[in-house]
Coordinates of C-alpha atoms and ligand atoms in Angstrom, one line a residue:
M15 CA -17.0 -10.1 -14.6
D16 CA -20.1 -8.1 -11.5
N17 CA -21.3 -5.1 -12.6
K18 CA -22.9 -4.4 -9.0
L19 CA -19.1 -3.6 -7.4
T20 CA -19.6 1.0 -6.1
I21 CA -16.2 2.4 -5.2
Y22 CA -16.6 6.1 -3.5
N23 CA -14.8 8.5 -5.9
T24 CA -13.2 11.7 -4.5
L25 CA -13.4 13.3 -7.2
S26 CA -17.2 13.1 -7.6
K27 CA -17.5 12.7 -3.0
K28 CA -19.9 9.8 -3.8
K29 CA -20.5 6.0 -4.2
E30 CA -20.8 5.1 -8.3
A31 CA -21.5 1.9 -10.6
F32 CA -17.5 0.7 -11.4
E33 CA -17.6 -0.3 -14.8
A34 CA -14.4 -0.8 -16.5
L35 CA -13.5 1.9 -19.2
N36 CA -12.2 -1.4 -21.7
P37 CA -13.2 -4.6 -19.8
P38 CA -12.2 -6.9 -18.5
H39 CA -9.4 -5.2 -18.3
V40 CA -8.8 -2.3 -15.1
G41 CA -5.7 0.2 -15.2
M42 CA -4.6 0.7 -11.5
Y43 CA -2.4 3.4 -10.3
V44 CA -1.3 3.6 -6.2
C45 CA 1.8 6.1 -5.2
G46 CA 3.9 3.3 -3.9
P47 CA 6.7 4.3 -1.1
T48 CA 9.8 7.3 -1.1
V49 CA 12.6 4.9 -0.8
Y50 CA 14.2 6.3 2.3
G51 CA 13.6 4.8 4.9
D52 CA 12.2 1.9 7.2
P53 CA 8.7 1.0 5.4
H54 CA 6.1 1.2 9.2
L55 CA 2.8 1.6 9.8
G56 CA 1.9 4.1 7.0
H57 CA 3.3 2.0 4.4
A58 CA 1.2 -1.0 5.5
R59 CA -2.6 1.1 5.1
P60 CA -2.1 1.6 1.3
A61 CA 0.0 -1.7 0.4
I62 CA -3.2 -3.2 1.6
A63 CA -6.4 -1.6 1.0
F64 CA -5.2 -1.5 -2.7
D65 CA -3.9 -5.3 -2.5
L66 CA -7.8 -5.7 -1.4
V67 CA -9.4 -4.3 -3.9
F68 CA -6.2 -5.8 -6.0
R69 CA -6.9 -8.9 -4.8
Y70 CA -11.7 -8.4 -5.2
L71 CA -11.0 -7.0 -8.8
Q72 CA -9.1 -10.0 -10.2
H73 CA -12.0 -12.6 -8.1
L74 CA -14.2 -10.6 -10.2
D75 CA -12.2 -11.8 -13.7
Y76 CA -11.1 -8.8 -13.7
K77 CA -7.3 -8.4 -15.4
V78 CA -5.9 -6.3 -13.5
R79 CA -2.8 -4.1 -14.8
Y80 CA -1.5 -2.8 -11.3
V81 CA 0.7 -0.2 -11.4
R82 CA 2.9 0.6 -8.1
N83 CA 5.6 3.4 -8.7
I84 CA 8.9 3.5 -5.6
T85 CA 9.9 7.2 -5.5
D86 CA 13.2 7.7 -5.5
V87 CA 14.2 10.7 -6.8
G88 CA 12.1 14.2 -6.5
H89 CA 10.4 14.2 -2.8
L90 CA 12.0 16.3 -1.6
E91 CA 11.3 17.1 2.6
N92 CA 8.5 18.7 4.3
D93 CA 7.1 17.7 0.7
A94 CA 7.7 21.5 -0.5
D95 CA 9.7 22.7 -4.3
E96 CA 13.0 23.5 -2.1
G97 CA 14.8 22.0 0.8
E98 CA 16.8 18.5 0.3
D99 CA 15.9 15.0 -2.2
K100 CA 14.7 12.8 1.0
I101 CA 17.0 10.5 -0.7
A102 CA 19.6 12.2 -0.7
K103 CA 20.4 13.5 2.4
K104 CA 19.6 9.9 4.0
A105 CA 22.6 8.7 1.2
R106 CA 24.4 12.1 2.8
L107 CA 24.4 10.6 6.2
E108 CA 25.1 7.1 5.5
E109 CA 27.9 7.9 3.4
L110 CA 26.1 6.2 0.1
E111 CA 24.9 6.3 -3.4
P112 CA 21.8 7.4 -2.9
M113 CA 20.6 3.9 -5.4
E114 CA 22.1 2.3 -2.6
V115 CA 20.0 3.7 -0.2
V116 CA 17.1 3.2 -3.0
Q117 CA 18.0 -0.4 -2.9
Y118 CA 18.5 -1.4 0.2
Y119 CA 15.3 0.0 1.7
T120 CA 13.3 -0.9 -1.7
N121 CA 13.8 -5.0 -0.4
S122 CA 13.3 -4.4 3.0
Y123 CA 9.9 -3.0 1.2
H124 CA 9.5 -5.5 -0.6
K125 CA 10.5 -7.8 2.5
A126 CA 7.5 -6.9 4.6
M127 CA 5.0 -6.3 1.7
R128 CA 5.5 -10.0 1.5
A129 CA 5.2 -10.9 4.9
L130 CA 2.2 -9.2 4.9
N131 CA 1.2 -11.2 2.4
V132 CA 1.1 -8.2 0.0
L133 CA 0.3 -9.3 -4.3
D134 CA 3.6 -7.4 -6.3
P135 CA 2.1 -5.0 -8.5
S136 CA 2.1 -6.2 -12.1
I137 CA 4.9 -3.0 -13.0
E138 CA 6.5 -1.2 -10.0
P139 CA 8.4 1.4 -12.2
N140 CA 10.8 3.7 -10.5
A141 CA 10.7 7.9 -10.7
S142 CA 14.3 7.4 -12.0
G143 CA 14.3 5.1 -15.0
H144 CA 12.0 7.5 -16.8
I145 CA 13.2 11.1 -17.0
M146 CA 12.6 11.0 -20.2
E147 CA 8.7 10.6 -20.0
Q148 CA 9.3 13.5 -17.8
L149 CA 10.5 15.4 -19.6
A150 CA 8.2 14.9 -22.6
M151 CA 5.2 15.8 -20.2
I152 CA 6.7 18.2 -19.3
R153 CA 8.2 19.7 -22.6
K154 CA 3.7 19.5 -23.4
I155 CA 2.9 21.2 -20.8
L156 CA 5.7 24.2 -21.9
E157 CA 3.8 23.6 -24.9
A158 CA 0.3 24.2 -24.3
G159 CA 0.9 27.1 -21.9
Y160 CA 0.7 25.5 -19.2
A161 CA 3.8 26.2 -17.3
Y162 CA 6.9 28.6 -17.5
E163 CA 10.7 28.9 -17.5
S164 CA 12.6 30.5 -14.3
A165 CA 16.5 30.5 -13.7
G166 CA 16.7 27.1 -14.8
S167 CA 13.6 25.6 -13.7
I168 CA 9.5 24.3 -14.6
Y169 CA 7.1 25.8 -12.8
F170 CA 3.4 25.2 -13.3
D171 CA 1.0 28.1 -13.2
V172 CA -1.4 27.4 -11.2
E173 CA -3.5 31.0 -12.4
K174 CA -3.6 29.9 -15.6
Y175 CA -4.7 26.6 -15.4
N176 CA -7.7 27.9 -13.6
E177 CA -9.2 29.9 -15.8
T178 CA -10.4 27.7 -17.7
N179 CA -9.5 24.0 -15.5
P180 CA -10.6 23.9 -12.2
Y181 CA -7.7 23.1 -9.4
G182 CA -8.4 22.1 -6.8
I183 CA -11.4 19.4 -8.3
L184 CA -10.4 16.8 -6.1
S185 CA -9.6 18.1 -2.9
G186 CA -12.4 21.1 -2.9
R187 CA -9.8 23.9 -2.3
K188 CA -9.9 27.3 -4.3
V189 CA -6.9 28.7 -5.9
E190 CA -8.1 32.3 -3.9
E191 CA -8.2 30.4 -0.7
L192 CA -4.2 29.2 -1.3
V193 CA -2.3 32.5 -1.7
S194 CA -3.0 32.5 2.1
T195 CA -1.5 30.0 3.7
S196 CA 1.2 28.7 1.2
R197 CA 3.7 29.2 3.4
E198 CA 6.6 31.7 2.6
L199 CA 9.8 29.6 1.7
E200 CA 13.3 30.1 -0.1
G201 CA 13.0 30.0 -3.8
Q202 CA 9.3 31.6 -3.9
A203 CA 10.4 34.3 -5.6
E204 CA 10.4 32.7 -8.7
K205 CA 7.8 31.9 -8.8
K206 CA 4.4 33.9 -10.5
N207 CA 2.6 32.6 -7.8
S208 CA 3.5 30.6 -4.4
F209 CA 1.4 27.7 -5.4
D210 CA 2.9 26.9 -8.0
F211 CA 4.4 23.5 -8.6
A212 CA 7.6 22.9 -10.4
L213 CA 7.6 20.3 -12.8
W214 CA 11.7 20.7 -12.7
K215 CA 14.0 22.3 -10.2
K216 CA 17.6 23.3 -11.8
A217 CA 19.7 21.8 -9.2
A218 CA 22.2 23.8 -7.5
P219 CA 25.6 22.5 -6.7
E220 CA 25.7 19.9 -4.1
H221 CA 22.2 18.2 -4.9
I222 CA 23.8 14.6 -6.3
M223 CA 21.3 13.3 -8.4
R224 CA 20.9 15.4 -11.5
W225 CA 20.1 15.3 -15.3
S226 CA 20.3 17.1 -18.2
S227 CA 17.6 19.1 -20.1
E228 CA 17.3 21.8 -22.5
W229 CA 17.1 24.1 -19.5
S230 CA 19.3 22.7 -17.2
D231 CA 21.1 20.3 -15.6
G232 CA 17.9 19.6 -13.0
F233 CA 16.1 16.9 -11.4
P234 CA 11.6 16.4 -12.2
G235 CA 9.7 17.9 -9.4
W236 CA 7.9 15.0 -7.7
H237 CA 4.4 15.1 -9.0
M238 CA 5.4 14.3 -11.9
E239 CA 6.9 10.8 -11.7
C240 CA 3.0 9.6 -11.3
S241 CA 1.3 11.7 -14.4
A242 CA 4.2 10.8 -16.4
M243 CA 4.2 6.5 -15.6
G244 CA 0.6 6.6 -14.8
T245 CA 0.0 7.9 -18.6
R246 CA 3.3 5.1 -19.9
Y247 CA 2.0 2.2 -18.7
L248 CA -1.9 2.8 -18.6
G249 CA -2.6 5.2 -20.5
E250 CA -3.9 8.6 -20.9
Q251 CA -6.9 7.9 -19.1
F252 CA -7.1 5.3 -16.8
D253 CA -9.5 3.2 -14.3
I254 CA -8.2 3.6 -10.2
H255 CA -5.8 5.7 -8.5
G256 CA -5.1 5.5 -5.6
G257 CA -3.4 6.3 -2.6
G258 CA -3.1 7.9 1.1
M259 CA -5.3 10.3 2.2
D260 CA -2.5 13.2 2.7
L261 CA -1.1 12.3 -0.3
L262 CA -5.1 14.6 -2.0
F263 CA -3.7 17.2 -1.8
P264 CA -1.3 19.3 -3.6
H265 CA 0.0 15.8 -5.5
H266 CA -3.1 14.9 -6.7
E267 CA -4.8 17.8 -7.3
S268 CA -1.0 18.7 -9.4
E269 CA -1.2 14.8 -10.9
I270 CA -5.1 16.0 -12.3
A271 CA -3.4 19.7 -13.5
Q272 CA -0.8 18.7 -15.2
S273 CA -2.0 15.5 -17.1
V274 CA -5.2 17.6 -18.0
A275 CA -2.3 20.6 -19.6
A276 CA -0.5 17.7 -21.3
N277 CA -2.8 15.2 -22.6
G278 CA -6.3 17.5 -22.9
K279 CA -8.4 15.3 -20.7
M280 CA -8.8 13.7 -17.3
P281 CA -6.2 11.2 -16.2
V282 CA -8.2 8.9 -13.7
R283 CA -11.7 7.8 -13.7
Y284 CA -12.5 6.7 -9.5
W285 CA -10.0 7.9 -6.6
M286 CA -9.6 6.3 -4.3
H287 CA -8.1 7.6 -0.8
N288 CA -7.2 6.2 2.0
N289 CA -7.4 7.2 5.2
M290 CA -4.6 7.3 8.0
I291 CA -3.3 6.0 11.2
T292 CA -4.0 7.6 14.1
L293 CA -1.9 6.3 17.4
N294 CA -4.2 6.9 20.5
G295 CA -6.7 9.6 18.7
Q296 CA -3.9 11.6 17.4
K297 CA -2.4 11.9 13.8
M298 CA 0.3 10.2 13.5
G299 CA 3.6 11.8 13.2
K300 CA 6.8 10.9 12.3
S301 CA 8.4 11.7 16.1
L302 CA 6.3 8.6 16.8
G303 CA 4.4 5.9 14.8
N304 CA 6.5 6.6 11.7
A305 CA 9.7 5.9 14.1
V306 CA 8.0 2.0 14.3
S307 CA 9.5 -0.2 11.6
L308 CA 7.4 -2.8 10.7
E309 CA 10.1 -5.3 11.5
E310 CA 9.8 -3.8 14.9
F311 CA 6.0 -4.6 14.7
F312 CA 6.6 -8.5 14.1
T313 CA 9.8 -8.7 16.7
G314 CA 8.2 -6.6 19.6
E315 CA 10.8 -5.4 20.0
N316 CA 10.4 -0.9 20.3
P317 CA 9.4 0.2 23.2
I318 CA 6.1 1.4 23.0
L319 CA 5.3 -2.0 21.8
E320 CA 3.8 -4.8 24.8
Q321 CA 4.8 -8.0 22.7
A322 CA 5.5 -8.4 19.0
Y323 CA 2.2 -8.9 16.7
S324 CA 2.7 -11.0 13.5
P325 CA 2.7 -9.9 10.4
M326 CA -1.5 -11.5 9.5
T327 CA -2.4 -9.6 13.4
I328 CA -0.9 -5.9 11.0
R329 CA -2.9 -7.4 8.0
F330 CA -5.8 -8.7 10.2
F331 CA -6.3 -5.1 12.0
I332 CA -6.0 -3.3 8.8
M333 CA -8.5 -5.5 6.9
Q334 CA -10.6 -4.9 10.1
A335 CA -11.3 -1.1 9.9
H336 CA -12.9 0.2 5.9
Y337 CA -10.3 2.0 4.1
R338 CA -11.8 5.4 4.3
S339 CA -11.8 5.0 8.0
T340 CA -8.5 5.7 10.3
L341 CA -7.5 3.5 11.5
D342 CA -6.3 4.3 15.7
F343 CA -3.5 1.9 16.8
S344 CA -2.9 0.8 20.7
N345 CA -1.9 -2.2 22.2
E346 CA -4.6 -3.1 22.6
A347 CA -6.8 -3.1 19.3
L348 CA -3.2 -5.1 18.2
Q349 CA -4.2 -7.6 20.3
A350 CA -8.1 -8.3 19.7
A351 CA -6.7 -8.8 16.1
E352 CA -4.9 -11.5 17.4
K353 CA -7.2 -12.8 18.7
G354 CA -9.6 -12.8 16.0
Y355 CA -7.1 -13.1 13.0
R356 CA -6.0 -16.5 15.1
R357 CA -10.8 -17.2 15.8
M358 CA -11.0 -17.1 12.0
M359 CA -7.7 -20.1 11.3
A360 CA -8.8 -21.9 13.6
A361 CA -12.3 -21.9 12.0
M362 CA -11.0 -22.6 8.8
E363 CA -9.0 -25.7 10.9
V364 CA -12.3 -27.4 12.0
L365 CA -14.5 -26.0 9.0
D366 CA -11.4 -28.3 6.8
K367 CA -12.1 -31.3 9.3
L368 CA -16.2 -31.0 8.8
E369 CA -18.3 -34.0 7.8
A370 CA -21.2 -33.6 6.3
N371 CA -24.0 -34.7 8.6
A372 CA -28.0 -34.6 7.3
N373 CA -29.2 -35.0 4.0
N374 CA -31.3 -32.6 1.6
G375 CA -33.5 -30.4 3.6
E376 CA -32.7 -30.0 7.1
S377 CA -29.4 -28.5 6.4
V378 CA -28.5 -24.6 6.8
D379 CA -28.7 -23.0 3.6
T380 CA -24.4 -21.0 3.0
G381 CA -25.6 -19.4 0.8
K382 CA -27.4 -16.3 2.9
L383 CA -23.6 -15.5 4.0
K384 CA -21.9 -15.9 0.6
D385 CA -25.0 -13.3 -0.5
K386 CA -23.4 -11.0 2.7
C387 CA -19.6 -11.1 2.1
Y388 CA -20.5 -10.8 -1.5
E389 CA -22.9 -7.6 -0.6
A390 CA -19.9 -6.3 1.1
M391 CA -17.4 -6.5 -0.4
N392 CA -19.2 -4.8 -3.6
D393 CA -20.4 -1.7 -0.7
D394 CA -17.0 -0.5 -1.6
F395 CA -14.5 -3.1 0.0
N396 CA -16.4 -3.1 3.6
S397 CA -13.6 -5.5 4.1
P398 CA -15.6 -5.2 8.0
V399 CA -18.4 -6.1 6.9
V400 CA -16.7 -8.7 5.5
I401 CA -14.9 -10.2 8.5
A402 CA -18.0 -9.6 10.6
H403 CA -20.2 -11.5 9.1
L404 CA -17.7 -15.0 8.6
F405 CA -17.5 -15.0 12.2
D406 CA -20.9 -14.9 12.3
G407 CA -20.8 -17.9 10.2
V408 CA -17.5 -19.4 12.6
K409 CA -20.9 -19.8 15.1
T410 CA -22.5 -22.0 12.4
I411 CA -19.2 -23.6 11.9
N412 CA -19.1 -24.1 15.5
S413 CA -22.7 -25.1 15.7
I414 CA -22.4 -28.2 12.9
K415 CA -19.0 -29.3 14.9
D416 CA -20.4 -30.1 18.2
G417 CA -23.8 -31.3 15.9
K418 CA -26.2 -28.5 17.2
L419 CA -26.3 -27.6 14.2
K420 CA -26.6 -29.9 10.4
I421 CA -25.6 -29.6 7.6
D422 CA -25.9 -31.1 3.5
Q423 CA -22.6 -32.3 0.9
E424 CA -23.8 -29.4 -1.1
N425 CA -24.2 -26.6 2.2
L426 CA -20.3 -27.8 3.4
Q427 CA -18.9 -28.2 0.3
S428 CA -20.3 -23.6 -0.6
L429 CA -18.9 -23.2 2.5
K430 CA -15.7 -24.2 2.3
E431 CA -15.6 -22.9 -1.1
L432 CA -16.7 -19.6 1.1
Y433 CA -14.4 -19.2 3.3
L434 CA -11.4 -19.8 1.3
V435 CA -12.0 -17.7 -1.0
F436 CA -13.2 -14.9 1.5
V437 CA -10.4 -15.8 4.3
N438 CA -7.1 -16.9 2.4
D439 CA -7.6 -14.9 -1.7
I440 CA -10.3 -12.0 -1.5
L441 CA -8.8 -11.1 2.4
G442 CA -5.4 -12.6 1.3
L443 CA -5.0 -14.1 5.6
K444 CA -2.9 -16.8 5.9
N445 CA -2.8 -19.5 9.1
E446 CA 0.8 -18.2 9.7
E447 CA 0.6 -21.2 12.2
E448 CA 1.0 -23.7 9.4
A449 CA 3.0 -21.3 7.3
A450 CA 5.6 -22.3 10.3
G451 CA 4.7 -25.7 11.0
D452 CA 8.0 -28.0 11.2
D453 CA 6.8 -31.5 9.1
S454 CA 6.8 -29.9 6.0
L455 CA 10.5 -30.0 4.1
S456 CA 11.4 -26.4 4.3
G457 CA 10.5 -26.6 7.8
Q458 CA 12.5 -29.6 9.0
L459 CA 16.1 -27.3 6.5
I460 CA 15.3 -24.7 9.1
E461 CA 15.5 -26.5 11.4
T462 CA 18.2 -27.8 10.4
L463 CA 20.5 -25.2 10.0
L464 CA 19.0 -23.7 13.3
N465 CA 20.6 -26.3 15.0
L466 CA 23.6 -25.7 13.2
R467 CA 23.7 -22.0 14.9
R468 CA 22.8 -23.4 18.5
E469 CA 25.9 -25.3 17.6
A470 CA 28.3 -22.4 16.4
K471 CA 27.2 -20.3 19.2
G472 CA 28.9 -23.3 21.6
N473 CA 30.8 -23.7 20.0
K474 CA 31.8 -19.4 20.2
D475 CA 31.3 -19.6 16.7
F476 CA 29.8 -16.1 16.7
N477 CA 31.0 -15.4 12.9
T478 CA 29.2 -18.3 11.6
A479 CA 25.9 -18.2 13.9
D480 CA 24.8 -14.4 12.2
K481 CA 25.7 -15.1 8.6
I482 CA 23.2 -18.4 9.4
R483 CA 20.6 -15.4 10.8
D484 CA 21.6 -13.3 8.1
Q485 CA 21.0 -16.1 5.4
L486 CA 17.4 -17.1 6.9
T487 CA 16.8 -13.3 7.4
A488 CA 17.5 -12.7 2.7
I489 CA 15.3 -15.6 2.4
G490 CA 12.3 -14.3 4.9
V491 CA 13.0 -16.2 7.8
T492 CA 12.3 -14.4 10.8
L493 CA 14.6 -15.7 13.7
K494 CA 13.2 -14.7 17.6
D495 CA 15.3 -16.1 20.2
T496 CA 14.5 -16.6 24.1
K497 CA 14.7 -18.1 26.4
E498 CA 13.0 -21.7 25.6
G499 CA 15.6 -21.4 22.1
T500 CA 14.9 -19.9 18.4
E501 CA 11.4 -19.2 17.7
W502 CA 11.2 -19.1 13.9
S503 CA 8.5 -17.9 11.4
L504 CA 8.3 -16.8 7.4
Ligands
LIG26 ZN1 2.1 9.4 -6.4

């Protein structure tokens, strides 16, 4: 276990040496998606940022319990206390059961995450499956005197809490300032203060997603689920909590208040927040950026895209920026990422075939490169610096291939290991060309199915042709019809 790892803690606003609460075990919670639409670039960033953390901690021999939730209830429009549930709204528009919406978009989220080579979390709990835990926590908060009932709903008493515990400790906001910024919304009359937030909401008659409680038939407030499920699976205090910067306030701020009120202690030791994606320097709005799904990136089927961008290109693009930096999206940036990714993969192939050409004493030393890579990762997971070091190494690899530099067996072995560990295991980049190579058995099987599909199309049996396409898509094979024939990728 490496004790040199530092993490920028949003709570203390500085880099701190990482020390696990119960080594070698690490508890990590990351706010997952609200599943009511196609996964987009904004979903890919936190998933990949914390996949890097998950992978690196495991590489350092920590046993990580990684919990990433699925929000399937209680997240209302505009992230507010009033309005329609995002999932219920989608269900109404599509004439589906809310759980059909949840299942459909959970599946598409999983499919996109696997394409991006994001490892599955250890536990992926649903908010709707943890109503009991949420109710139990609300009761504890009520008993402790930090919440009140009003017209069948339960609200967190921010002012009362703030008398003894600073509300705003994470975001740096002050309660006094919140008064003037809280918008006047319908239903605010129920609250003592406009900045109080709902722990439990009484459901209006038309609200479909509802559970019974001693106060009313209703549903939990959005912030409750993460406090309840974090406590359930990681304990009252755990190591790392992550999420996008947009969740810092009010979501994470409220999580802290709820947990402190219920359990009497700070729930999280290291708060980590990934920065947002911008589009030509502007924050990506729902109207534009979020409208481009990951699937559209993979196929290129969106007018703002000049071409298709493979999952590994997207992953490389995200890794090329530090998780706390904004990441500016543009076709040019993605095309540069594609080139960079391909150059890295090409170097890996050259390295794989490289043979030692030196005796001891006249070889390049790969130890320094290794140290630099660890130093960068230990510096708050600095993936862009790791990538820069690995590209320096690519120059060395190519010079050895051209006979301009010499390397002995020992250094060559450690260089090969270094690239496998950092590129494949830690950065999570895999060779897509190799995966899509047609000499493997699965490759041959896919080709066989594509031939059958072509035949079916030739016979105007579009039903069968579509069936083959759908079933291949379902197992993660993406097809792209071109003039030259059908291309496929995993
Ligand atoms: Zn959350």
